[in-house]
Coordinates of N, CA and C in Angstrom, one line a residue:
X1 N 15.8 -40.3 -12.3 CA 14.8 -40.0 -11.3 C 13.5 -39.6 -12.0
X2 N 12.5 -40.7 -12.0 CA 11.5 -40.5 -13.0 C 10.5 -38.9 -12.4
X3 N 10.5 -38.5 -10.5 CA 10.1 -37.4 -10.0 C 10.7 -36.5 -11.0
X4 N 11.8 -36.2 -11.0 CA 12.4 -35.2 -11.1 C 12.4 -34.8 -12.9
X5 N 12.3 -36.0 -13.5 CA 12.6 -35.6 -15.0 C 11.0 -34.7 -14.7
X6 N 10.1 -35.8 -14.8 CA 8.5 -34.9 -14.4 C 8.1 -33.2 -14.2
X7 N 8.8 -33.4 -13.3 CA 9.2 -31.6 -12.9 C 9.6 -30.8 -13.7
X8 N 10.6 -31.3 -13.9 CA 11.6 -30.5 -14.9 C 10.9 -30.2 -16.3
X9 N 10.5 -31.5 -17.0 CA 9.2 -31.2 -17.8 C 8.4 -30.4 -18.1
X10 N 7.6 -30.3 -17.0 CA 6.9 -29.3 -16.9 C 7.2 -27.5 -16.7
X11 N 8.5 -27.6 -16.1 CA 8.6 -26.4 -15.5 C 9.2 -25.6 -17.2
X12 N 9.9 -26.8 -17.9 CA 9.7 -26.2 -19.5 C 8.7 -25.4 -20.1
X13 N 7.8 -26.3 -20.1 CA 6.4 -26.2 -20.6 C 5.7 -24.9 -19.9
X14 N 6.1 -24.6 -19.0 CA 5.2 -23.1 -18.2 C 6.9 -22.0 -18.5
X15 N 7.8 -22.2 -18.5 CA 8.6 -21.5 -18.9 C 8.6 -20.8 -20.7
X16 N 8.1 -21.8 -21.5 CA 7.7 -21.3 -23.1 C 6.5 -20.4 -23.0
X17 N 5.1 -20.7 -22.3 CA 4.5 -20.1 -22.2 C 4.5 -18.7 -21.8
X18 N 5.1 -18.8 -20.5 CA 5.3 -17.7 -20.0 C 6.1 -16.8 -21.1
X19 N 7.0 -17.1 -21.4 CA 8.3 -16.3 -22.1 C 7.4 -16.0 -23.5
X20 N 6.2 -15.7 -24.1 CA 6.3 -15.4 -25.3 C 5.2 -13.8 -24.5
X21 N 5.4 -13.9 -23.6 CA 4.8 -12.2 -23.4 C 5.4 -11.2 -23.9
X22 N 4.7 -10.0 -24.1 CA 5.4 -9.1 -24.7 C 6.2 -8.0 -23.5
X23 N 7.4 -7.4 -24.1 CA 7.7 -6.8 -23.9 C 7.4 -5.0 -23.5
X24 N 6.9 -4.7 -22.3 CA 6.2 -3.0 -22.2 C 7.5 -1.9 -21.9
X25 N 6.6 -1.0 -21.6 CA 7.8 -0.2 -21.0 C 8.8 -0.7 -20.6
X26 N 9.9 -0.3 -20.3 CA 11.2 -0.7 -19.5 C 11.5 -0.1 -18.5
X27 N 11.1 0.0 -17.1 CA 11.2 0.8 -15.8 C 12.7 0.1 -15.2
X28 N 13.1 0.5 -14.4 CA 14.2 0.2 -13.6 C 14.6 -1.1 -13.3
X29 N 13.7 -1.8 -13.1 CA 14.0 -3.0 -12.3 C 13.5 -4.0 -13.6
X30 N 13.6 -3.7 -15.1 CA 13.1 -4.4 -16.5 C 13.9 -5.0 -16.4
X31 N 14.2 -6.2 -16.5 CA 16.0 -6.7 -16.9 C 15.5 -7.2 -18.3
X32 N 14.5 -7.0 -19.1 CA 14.4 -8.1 -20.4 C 15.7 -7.6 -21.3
X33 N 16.2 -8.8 -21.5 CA 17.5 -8.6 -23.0 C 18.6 -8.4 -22.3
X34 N 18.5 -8.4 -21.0 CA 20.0 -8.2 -20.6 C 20.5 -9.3 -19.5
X35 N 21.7 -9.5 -19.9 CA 22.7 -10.5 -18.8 C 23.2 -10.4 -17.8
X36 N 22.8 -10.8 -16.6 CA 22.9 -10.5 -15.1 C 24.0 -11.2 -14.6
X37 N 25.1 -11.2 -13.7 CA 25.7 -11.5 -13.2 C 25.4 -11.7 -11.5
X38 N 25.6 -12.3 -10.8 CA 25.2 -12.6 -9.6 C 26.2 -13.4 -8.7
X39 N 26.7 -13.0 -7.4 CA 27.7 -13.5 -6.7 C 26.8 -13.4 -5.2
X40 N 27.4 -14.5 -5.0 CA 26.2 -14.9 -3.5 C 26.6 -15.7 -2.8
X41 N 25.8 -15.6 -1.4 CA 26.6 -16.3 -0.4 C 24.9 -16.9 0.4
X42 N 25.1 -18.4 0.5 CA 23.7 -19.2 1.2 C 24.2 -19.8 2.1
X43 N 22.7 -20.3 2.8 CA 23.4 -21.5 3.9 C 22.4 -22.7 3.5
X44 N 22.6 -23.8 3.6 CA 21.9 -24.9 3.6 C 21.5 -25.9 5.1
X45 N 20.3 -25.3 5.6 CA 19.8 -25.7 6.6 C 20.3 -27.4 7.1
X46 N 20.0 -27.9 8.4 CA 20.6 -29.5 8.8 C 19.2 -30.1 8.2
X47 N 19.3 -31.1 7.6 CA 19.1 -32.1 7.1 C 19.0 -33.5 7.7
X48 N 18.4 -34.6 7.9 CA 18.5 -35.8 9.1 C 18.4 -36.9 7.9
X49 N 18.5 -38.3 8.1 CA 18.5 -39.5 7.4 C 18.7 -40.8 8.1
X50 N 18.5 -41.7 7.8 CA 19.5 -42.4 8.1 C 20.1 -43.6 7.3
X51 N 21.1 -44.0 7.6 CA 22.1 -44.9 7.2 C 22.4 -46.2 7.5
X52 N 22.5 -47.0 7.1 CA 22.4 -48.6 7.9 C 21.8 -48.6 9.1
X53 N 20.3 -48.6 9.2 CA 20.0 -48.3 10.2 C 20.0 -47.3 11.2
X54 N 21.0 -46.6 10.8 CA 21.1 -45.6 12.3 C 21.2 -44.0 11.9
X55 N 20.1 -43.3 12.7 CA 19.8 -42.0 12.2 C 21.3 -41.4 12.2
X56 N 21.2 -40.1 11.4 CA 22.7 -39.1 11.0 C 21.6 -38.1 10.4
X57 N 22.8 -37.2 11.0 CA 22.3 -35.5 10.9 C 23.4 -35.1 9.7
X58 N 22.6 -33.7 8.8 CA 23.8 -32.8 8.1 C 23.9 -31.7 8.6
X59 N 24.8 -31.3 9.4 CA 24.8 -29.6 10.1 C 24.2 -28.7 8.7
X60 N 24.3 -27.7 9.5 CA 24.1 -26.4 8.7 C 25.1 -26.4 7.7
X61 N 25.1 -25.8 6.6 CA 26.7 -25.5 5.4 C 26.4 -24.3 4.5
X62 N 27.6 -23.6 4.8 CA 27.9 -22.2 4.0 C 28.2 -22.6 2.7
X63 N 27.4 -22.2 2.1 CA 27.8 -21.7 0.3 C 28.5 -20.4 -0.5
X64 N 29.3 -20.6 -1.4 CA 29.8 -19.3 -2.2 C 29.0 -19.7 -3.5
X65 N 28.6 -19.2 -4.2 CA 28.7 -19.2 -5.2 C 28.1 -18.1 -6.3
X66 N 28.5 -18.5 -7.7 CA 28.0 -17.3 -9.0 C 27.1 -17.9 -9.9
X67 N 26.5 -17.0 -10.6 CA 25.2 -17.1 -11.5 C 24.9 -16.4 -12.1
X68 N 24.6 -16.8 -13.2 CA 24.3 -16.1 -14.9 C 23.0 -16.3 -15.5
X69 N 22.1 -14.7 -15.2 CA 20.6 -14.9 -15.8 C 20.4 -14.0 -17.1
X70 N 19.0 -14.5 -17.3 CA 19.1 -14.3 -18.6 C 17.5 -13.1 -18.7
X71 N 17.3 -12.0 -18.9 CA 15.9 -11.7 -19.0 C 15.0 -11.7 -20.2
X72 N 14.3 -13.1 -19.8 CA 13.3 -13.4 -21.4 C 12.9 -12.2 -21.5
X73 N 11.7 -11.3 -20.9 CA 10.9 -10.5 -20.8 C 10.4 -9.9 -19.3
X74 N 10.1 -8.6 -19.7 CA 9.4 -8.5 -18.0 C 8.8 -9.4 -16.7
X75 N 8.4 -10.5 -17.3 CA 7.9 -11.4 -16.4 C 8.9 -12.7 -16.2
X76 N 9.7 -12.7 -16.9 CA 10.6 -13.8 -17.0 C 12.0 -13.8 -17.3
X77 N 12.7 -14.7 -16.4 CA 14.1 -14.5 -16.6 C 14.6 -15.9 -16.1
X78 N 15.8 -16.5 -17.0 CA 16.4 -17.7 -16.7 C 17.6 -17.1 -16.2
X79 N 18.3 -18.9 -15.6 CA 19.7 -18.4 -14.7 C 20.2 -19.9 -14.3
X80 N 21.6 -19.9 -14.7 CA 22.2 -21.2 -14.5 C 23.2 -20.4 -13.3
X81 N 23.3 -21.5 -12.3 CA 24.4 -21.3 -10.8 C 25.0 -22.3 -10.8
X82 N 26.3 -22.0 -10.4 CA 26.9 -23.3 -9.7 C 27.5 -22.8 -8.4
X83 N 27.7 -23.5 -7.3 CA 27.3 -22.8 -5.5 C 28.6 -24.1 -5.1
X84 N 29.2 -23.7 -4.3 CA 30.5 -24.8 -3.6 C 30.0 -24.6 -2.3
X85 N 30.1 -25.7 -2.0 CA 30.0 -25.3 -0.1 C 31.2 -25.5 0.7
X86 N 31.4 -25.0 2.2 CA 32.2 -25.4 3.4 C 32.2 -26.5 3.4
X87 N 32.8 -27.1 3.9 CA 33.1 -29.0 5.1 C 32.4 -28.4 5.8
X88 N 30.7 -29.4 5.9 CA 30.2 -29.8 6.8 C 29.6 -31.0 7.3
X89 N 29.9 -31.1 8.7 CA 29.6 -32.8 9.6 C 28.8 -33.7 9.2
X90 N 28.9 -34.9 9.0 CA 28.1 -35.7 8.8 C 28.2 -36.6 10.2
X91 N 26.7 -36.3 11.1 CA 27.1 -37.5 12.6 C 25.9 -38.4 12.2
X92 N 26.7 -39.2 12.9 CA 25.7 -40.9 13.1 C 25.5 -40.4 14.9
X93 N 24.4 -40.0 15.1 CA 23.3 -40.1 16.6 C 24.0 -41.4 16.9
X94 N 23.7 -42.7 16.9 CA 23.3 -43.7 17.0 C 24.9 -43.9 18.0
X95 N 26.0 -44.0 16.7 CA 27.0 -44.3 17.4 C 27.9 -43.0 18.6
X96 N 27.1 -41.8 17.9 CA 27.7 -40.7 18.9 C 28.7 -39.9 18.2
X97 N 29.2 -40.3 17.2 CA 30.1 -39.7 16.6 C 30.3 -39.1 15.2
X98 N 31.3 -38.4 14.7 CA 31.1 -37.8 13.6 C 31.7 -39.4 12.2
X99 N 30.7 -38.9 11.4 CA 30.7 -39.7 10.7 C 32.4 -39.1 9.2
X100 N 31.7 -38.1 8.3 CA 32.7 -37.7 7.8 C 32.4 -36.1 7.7
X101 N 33.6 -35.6 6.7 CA 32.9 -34.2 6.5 C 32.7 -34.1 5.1
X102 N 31.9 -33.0 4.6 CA 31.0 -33.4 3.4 C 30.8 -32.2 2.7
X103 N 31.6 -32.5 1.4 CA 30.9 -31.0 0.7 C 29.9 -31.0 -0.6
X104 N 28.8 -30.0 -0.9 CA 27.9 -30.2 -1.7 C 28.2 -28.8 -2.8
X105 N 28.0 -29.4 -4.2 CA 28.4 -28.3 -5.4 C 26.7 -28.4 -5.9
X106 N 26.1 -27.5 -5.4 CA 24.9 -27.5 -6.3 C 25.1 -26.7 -7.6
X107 N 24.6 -27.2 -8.8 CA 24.5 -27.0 -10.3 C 23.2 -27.0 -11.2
X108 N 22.8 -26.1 -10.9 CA 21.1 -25.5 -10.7 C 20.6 -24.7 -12.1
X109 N 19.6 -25.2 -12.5 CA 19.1 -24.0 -13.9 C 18.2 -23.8 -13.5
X110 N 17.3 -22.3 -13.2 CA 16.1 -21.7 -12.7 C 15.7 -20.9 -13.6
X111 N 14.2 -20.9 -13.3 CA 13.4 -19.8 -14.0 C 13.2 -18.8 -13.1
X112 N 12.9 -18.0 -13.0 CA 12.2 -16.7 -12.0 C 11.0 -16.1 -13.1
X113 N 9.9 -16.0 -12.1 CA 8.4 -15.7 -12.5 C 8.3 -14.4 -11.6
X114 N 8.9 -13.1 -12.3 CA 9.3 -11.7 -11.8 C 8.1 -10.8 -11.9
X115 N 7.2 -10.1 -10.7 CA 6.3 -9.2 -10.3 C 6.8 -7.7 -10.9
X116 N 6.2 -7.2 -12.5 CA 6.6 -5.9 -11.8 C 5.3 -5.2 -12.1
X117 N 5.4 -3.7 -11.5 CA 4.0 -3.4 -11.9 C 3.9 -2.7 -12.9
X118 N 2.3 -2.5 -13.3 CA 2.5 -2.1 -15.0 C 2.2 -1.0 -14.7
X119 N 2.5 0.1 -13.6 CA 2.7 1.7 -13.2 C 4.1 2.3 -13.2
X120 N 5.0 2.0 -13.9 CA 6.4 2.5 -14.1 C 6.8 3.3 -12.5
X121 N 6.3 4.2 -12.3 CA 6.8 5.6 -11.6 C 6.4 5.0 -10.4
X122 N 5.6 4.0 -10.0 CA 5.8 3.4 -8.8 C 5.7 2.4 -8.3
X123 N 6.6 1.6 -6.9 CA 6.9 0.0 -6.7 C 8.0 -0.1 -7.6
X124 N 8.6 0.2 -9.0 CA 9.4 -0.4 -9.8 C 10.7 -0.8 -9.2
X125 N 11.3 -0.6 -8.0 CA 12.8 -1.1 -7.7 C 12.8 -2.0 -6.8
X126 N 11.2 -2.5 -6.6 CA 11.4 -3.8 -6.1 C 10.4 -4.6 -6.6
X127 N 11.0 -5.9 -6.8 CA 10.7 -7.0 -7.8 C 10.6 -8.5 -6.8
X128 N 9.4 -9.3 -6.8 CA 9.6 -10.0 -6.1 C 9.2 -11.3 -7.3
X129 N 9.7 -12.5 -6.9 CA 9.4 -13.6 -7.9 C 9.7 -14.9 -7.1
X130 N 8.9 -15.6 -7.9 CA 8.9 -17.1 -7.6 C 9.6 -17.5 -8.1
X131 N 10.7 -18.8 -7.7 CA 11.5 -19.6 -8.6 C 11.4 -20.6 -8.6
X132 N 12.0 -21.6 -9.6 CA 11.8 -22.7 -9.6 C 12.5 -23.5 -10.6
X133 N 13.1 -25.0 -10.5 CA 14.1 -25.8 -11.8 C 14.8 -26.7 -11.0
X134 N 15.7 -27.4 -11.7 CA 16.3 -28.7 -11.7 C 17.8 -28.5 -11.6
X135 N 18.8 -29.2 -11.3 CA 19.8 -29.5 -11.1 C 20.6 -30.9 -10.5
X136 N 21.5 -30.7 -10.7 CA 22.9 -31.7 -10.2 C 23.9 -31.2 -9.2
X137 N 23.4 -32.0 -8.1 CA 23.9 -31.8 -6.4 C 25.7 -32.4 -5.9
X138 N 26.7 -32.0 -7.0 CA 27.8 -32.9 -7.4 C 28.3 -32.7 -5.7
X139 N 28.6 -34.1 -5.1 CA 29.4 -34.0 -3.2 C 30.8 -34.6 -3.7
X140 N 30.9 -34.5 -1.8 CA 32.4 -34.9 -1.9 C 32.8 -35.3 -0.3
X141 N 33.2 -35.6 -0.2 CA 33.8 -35.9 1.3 C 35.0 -36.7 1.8
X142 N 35.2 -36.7 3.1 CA 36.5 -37.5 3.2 C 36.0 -38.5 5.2
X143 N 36.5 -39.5 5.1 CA 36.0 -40.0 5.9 C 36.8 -39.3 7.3
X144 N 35.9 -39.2 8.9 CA 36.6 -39.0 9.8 C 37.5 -39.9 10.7
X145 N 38.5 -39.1 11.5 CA 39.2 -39.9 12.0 C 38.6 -40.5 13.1
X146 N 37.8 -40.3 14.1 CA 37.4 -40.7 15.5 C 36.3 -42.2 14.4
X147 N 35.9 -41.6 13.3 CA 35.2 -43.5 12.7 C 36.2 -44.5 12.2
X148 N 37.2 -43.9 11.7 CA 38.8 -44.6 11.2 C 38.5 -45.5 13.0
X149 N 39.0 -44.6 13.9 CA 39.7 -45.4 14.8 C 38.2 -46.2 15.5
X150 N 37.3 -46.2 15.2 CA 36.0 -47.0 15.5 C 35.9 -48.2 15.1
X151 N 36.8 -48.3 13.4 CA 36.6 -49.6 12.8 C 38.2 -50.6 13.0
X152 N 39.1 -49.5 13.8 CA 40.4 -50.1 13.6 C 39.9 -51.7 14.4
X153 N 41.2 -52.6 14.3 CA 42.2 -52.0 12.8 C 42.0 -52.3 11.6
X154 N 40.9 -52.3 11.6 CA 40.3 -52.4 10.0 C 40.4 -51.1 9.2
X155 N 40.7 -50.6 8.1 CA 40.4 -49.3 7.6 C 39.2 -49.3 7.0
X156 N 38.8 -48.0 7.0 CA 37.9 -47.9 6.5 C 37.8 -46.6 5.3
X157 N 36.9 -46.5 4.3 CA 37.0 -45.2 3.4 C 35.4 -44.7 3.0
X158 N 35.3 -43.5 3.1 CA 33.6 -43.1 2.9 C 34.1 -42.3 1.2
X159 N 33.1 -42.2 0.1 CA 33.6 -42.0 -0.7 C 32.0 -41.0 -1.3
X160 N 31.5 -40.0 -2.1 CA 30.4 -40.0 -2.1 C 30.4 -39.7 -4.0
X161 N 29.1 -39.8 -4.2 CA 28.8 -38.9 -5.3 C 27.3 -38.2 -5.7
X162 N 26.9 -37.6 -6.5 CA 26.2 -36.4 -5.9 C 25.1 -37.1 -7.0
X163 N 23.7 -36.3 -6.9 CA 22.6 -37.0 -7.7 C 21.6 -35.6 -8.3
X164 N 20.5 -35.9 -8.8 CA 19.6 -34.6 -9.7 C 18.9 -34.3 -8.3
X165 N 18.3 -33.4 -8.8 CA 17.4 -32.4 -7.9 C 16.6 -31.7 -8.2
X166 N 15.1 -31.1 -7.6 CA 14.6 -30.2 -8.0 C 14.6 -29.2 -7.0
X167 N 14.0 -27.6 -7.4 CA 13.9 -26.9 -6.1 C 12.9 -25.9 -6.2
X168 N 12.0 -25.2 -5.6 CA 11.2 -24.4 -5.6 C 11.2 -23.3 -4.4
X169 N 11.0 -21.8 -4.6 CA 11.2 -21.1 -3.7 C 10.8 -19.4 -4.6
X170 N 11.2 -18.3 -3.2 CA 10.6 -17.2 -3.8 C 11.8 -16.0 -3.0
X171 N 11.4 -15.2 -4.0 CA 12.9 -14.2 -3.9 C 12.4 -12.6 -4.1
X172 N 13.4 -11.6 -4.0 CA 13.2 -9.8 -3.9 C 14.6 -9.4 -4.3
X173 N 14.3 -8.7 -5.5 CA 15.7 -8.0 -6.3 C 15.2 -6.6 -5.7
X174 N 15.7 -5.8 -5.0 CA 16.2 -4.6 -4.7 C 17.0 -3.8 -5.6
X175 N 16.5 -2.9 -6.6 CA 17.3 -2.6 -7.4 C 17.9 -1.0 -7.1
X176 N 19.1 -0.5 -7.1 CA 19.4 0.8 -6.6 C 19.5 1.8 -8.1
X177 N 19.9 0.9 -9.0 CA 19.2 1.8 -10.5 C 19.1 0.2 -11.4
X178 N 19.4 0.7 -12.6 CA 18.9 -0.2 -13.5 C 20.3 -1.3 -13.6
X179 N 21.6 -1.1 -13.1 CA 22.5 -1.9 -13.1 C 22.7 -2.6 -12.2
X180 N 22.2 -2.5 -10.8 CA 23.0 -3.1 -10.0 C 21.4 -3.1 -8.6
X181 N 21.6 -4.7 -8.0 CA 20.2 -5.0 -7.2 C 21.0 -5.6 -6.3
X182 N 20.4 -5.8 -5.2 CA 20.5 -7.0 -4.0 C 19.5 -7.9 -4.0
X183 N 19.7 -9.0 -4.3 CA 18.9 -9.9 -3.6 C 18.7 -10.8 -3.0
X184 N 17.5 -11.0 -2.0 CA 17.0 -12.3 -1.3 C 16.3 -13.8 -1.8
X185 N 16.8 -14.5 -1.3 CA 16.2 -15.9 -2.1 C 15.8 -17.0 -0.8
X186 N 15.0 -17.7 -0.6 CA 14.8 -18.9 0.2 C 14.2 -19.6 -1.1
X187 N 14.8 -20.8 -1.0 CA 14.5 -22.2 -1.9 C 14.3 -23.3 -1.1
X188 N 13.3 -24.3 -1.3 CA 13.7 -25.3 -0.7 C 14.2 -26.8 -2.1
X189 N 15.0 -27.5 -2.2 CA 15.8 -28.0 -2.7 C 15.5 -29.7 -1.9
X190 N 14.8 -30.5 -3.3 CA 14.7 -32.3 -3.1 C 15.9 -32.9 -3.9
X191 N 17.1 -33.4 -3.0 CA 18.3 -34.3 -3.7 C 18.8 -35.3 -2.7
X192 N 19.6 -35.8 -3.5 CA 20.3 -37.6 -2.4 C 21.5 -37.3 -3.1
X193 N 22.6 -37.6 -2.4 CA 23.8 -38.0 -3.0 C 24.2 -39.8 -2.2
X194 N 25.3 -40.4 -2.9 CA 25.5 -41.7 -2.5 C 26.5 -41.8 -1.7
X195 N 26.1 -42.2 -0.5 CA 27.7 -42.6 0.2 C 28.1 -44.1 0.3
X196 N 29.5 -44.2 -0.2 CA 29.9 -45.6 -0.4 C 30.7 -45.7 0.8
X197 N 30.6 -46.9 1.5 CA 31.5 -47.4 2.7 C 32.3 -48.6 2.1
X198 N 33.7 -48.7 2.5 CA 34.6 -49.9 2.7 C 35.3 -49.9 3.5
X199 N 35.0 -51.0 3.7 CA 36.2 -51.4 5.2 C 36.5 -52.5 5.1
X200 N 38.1 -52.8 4.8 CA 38.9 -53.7 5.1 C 39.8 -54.4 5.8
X201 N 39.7 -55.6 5.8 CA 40.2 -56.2 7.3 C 41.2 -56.7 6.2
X202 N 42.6 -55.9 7.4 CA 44.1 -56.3 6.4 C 44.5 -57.2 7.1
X203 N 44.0 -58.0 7.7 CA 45.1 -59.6 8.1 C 44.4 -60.4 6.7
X204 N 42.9 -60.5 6.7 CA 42.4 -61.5 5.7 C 41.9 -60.7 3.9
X205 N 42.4 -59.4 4.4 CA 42.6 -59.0 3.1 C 41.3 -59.1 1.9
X206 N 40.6 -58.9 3.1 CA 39.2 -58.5 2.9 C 38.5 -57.1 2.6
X207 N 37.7 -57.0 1.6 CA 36.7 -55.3 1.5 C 36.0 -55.7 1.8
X208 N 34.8 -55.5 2.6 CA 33.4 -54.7 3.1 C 32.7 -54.0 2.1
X209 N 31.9 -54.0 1.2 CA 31.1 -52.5 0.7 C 30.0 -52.3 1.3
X210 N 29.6 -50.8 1.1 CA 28.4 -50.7 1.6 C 27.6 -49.3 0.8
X211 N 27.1 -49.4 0.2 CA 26.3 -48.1 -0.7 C 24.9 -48.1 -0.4
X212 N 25.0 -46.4 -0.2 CA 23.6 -46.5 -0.1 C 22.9 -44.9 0.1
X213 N 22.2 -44.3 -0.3 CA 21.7 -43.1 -0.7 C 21.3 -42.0 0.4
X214 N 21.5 -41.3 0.7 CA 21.0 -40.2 1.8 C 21.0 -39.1 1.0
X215 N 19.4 -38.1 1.9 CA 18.5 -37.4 1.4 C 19.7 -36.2 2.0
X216 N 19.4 -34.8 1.4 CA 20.1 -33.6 1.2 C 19.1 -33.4 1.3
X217 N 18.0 -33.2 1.5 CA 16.6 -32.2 1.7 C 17.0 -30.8 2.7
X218 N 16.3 -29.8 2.2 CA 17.0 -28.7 3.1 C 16.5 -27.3 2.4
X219 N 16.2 -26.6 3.5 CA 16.2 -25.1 2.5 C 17.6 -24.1 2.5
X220 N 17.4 -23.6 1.7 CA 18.2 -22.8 1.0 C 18.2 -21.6 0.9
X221 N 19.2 -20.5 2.0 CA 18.9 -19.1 2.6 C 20.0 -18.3 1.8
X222 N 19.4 -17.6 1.4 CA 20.9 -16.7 0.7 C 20.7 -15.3 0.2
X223 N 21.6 -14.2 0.0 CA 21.7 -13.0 -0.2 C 23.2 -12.9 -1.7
X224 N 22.4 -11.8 -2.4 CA 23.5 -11.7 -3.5 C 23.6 -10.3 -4.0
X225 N 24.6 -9.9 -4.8 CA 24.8 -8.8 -5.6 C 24.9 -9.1 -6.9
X226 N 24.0 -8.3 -7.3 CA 23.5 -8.5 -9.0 C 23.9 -7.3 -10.1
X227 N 24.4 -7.7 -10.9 CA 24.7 -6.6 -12.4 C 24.5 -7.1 -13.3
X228 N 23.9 -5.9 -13.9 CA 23.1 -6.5 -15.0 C 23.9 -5.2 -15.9
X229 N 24.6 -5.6 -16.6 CA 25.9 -4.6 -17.3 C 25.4 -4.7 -18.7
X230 N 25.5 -5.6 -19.4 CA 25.0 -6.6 -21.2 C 23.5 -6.5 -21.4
X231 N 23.2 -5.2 -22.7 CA 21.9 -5.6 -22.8 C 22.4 -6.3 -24.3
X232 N 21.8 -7.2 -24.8 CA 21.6 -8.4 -25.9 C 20.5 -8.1 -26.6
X233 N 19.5 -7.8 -26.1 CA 18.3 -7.7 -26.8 C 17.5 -6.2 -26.4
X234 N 17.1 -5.5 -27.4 CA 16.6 -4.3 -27.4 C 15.2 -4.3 -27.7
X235 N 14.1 -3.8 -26.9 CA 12.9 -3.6 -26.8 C 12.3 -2.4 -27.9

């Protein structure tokens, strides 16, 4: 995805920059040199497309997932996630019915561009930041039964696989001391994964294929608990 390498490119290139600031005081909510752990729970807003012609919705879908950041410096901090979601609906409008159910494994590397102020003794326990980076949207799904018995007696099988992505959004670490924060994130997130259709007619012993790409577009709501236990690097 020539979009997405683009992005990602760049978001290097303001990530180097950014990251050669210096290091100041260390107030509460400093995370530079230390390794954050993060466990979290999102939802990924419905999403629409369509598919051989005929419009399909993605319900809403709950996410679990953990994450491991990194604090360059006061202003900056990296962080690789990987997030599993629920079974959620995939419907075709068109025909009226559920198409299959559908799970998404986002696999995400972000920067965070972290606010703190240069007054230590006040505002320091909350931290707000921009995010932003690239990943791989690994799906999964299984086809439904009420479309099984749509194509009988032909069977049929939906099969998917997942594609890159970028995402941008902005967030608030709540910190209650220097170990341990809550925080808020809204992202919004550009990816497609592939859904393959076959259907075969078993008297003539025939397959059907049918491939073809739908958009995942959607923002991304979530709340987490953060520790930041490992300092690595000493100021």
């Amino acid at each position: 995805m020539r979009r997405g390498f683009l992005v990602g490119l760049a978001m290097v290139v303001f990530c180097v920059w950014v990251g050669v600031g210096g290091v100041m005081a260390q107030p509460v909510s400093d995370t530079t040199g230390k390794i954050g752990l993060a466990f979290r729970g999102s939802m990924m807003t419905t999403s629409s497309d369509t598919y051989q012609g005929r419009d399909i919705d993605r319900d809403n879908q709950g996410l679990l997932g953990l994450a491991v950041s990194y604090g360059v410096n006061r202003w900056l901090s990296l962080e690789v996630a990987l997030d599993g979601s629920f079974a959620t609906e995939i419907k075709d409008n068109t025909l009226g019915m559920k198409l299959a159910d559908m799970h998404v494994y986002p696999f995400t590397l972000s920067a965070q561009i972290r606010y703190i102020t240069s007054n230590p003794e006040f505002y320091d326990w909350i931290v707000p930041y921009l995010t932003f980076g690239i990943g791989y949207y690994f799906a999964s799904g299984d086809v439904s039964g009420e479309y099984q018995m749509y194509n009988a007696p032909n069977s049929v099988d939906l099969n998917f696989d997942g594609g890159f992505g970028f995402h941008i959004g902005v967030g608030t670490d709540i910190f209650a001391n220097k170990n341990f924060a809550i925080g808020f994130e809204a992202r919004y997130f550009w990816a497609s994964a592939t859904m393959k259709e076959e259907i075969t007619n078993p008297t003539l012993n025939v397959t059907q294929t049918h491939e073809e790409d739908i958009d995942l577009d959607s923002w991304m709501l979530g709340i987490s608990v953060k520790l930041f236990l490992i300092k690595v690097r000493y100021g």
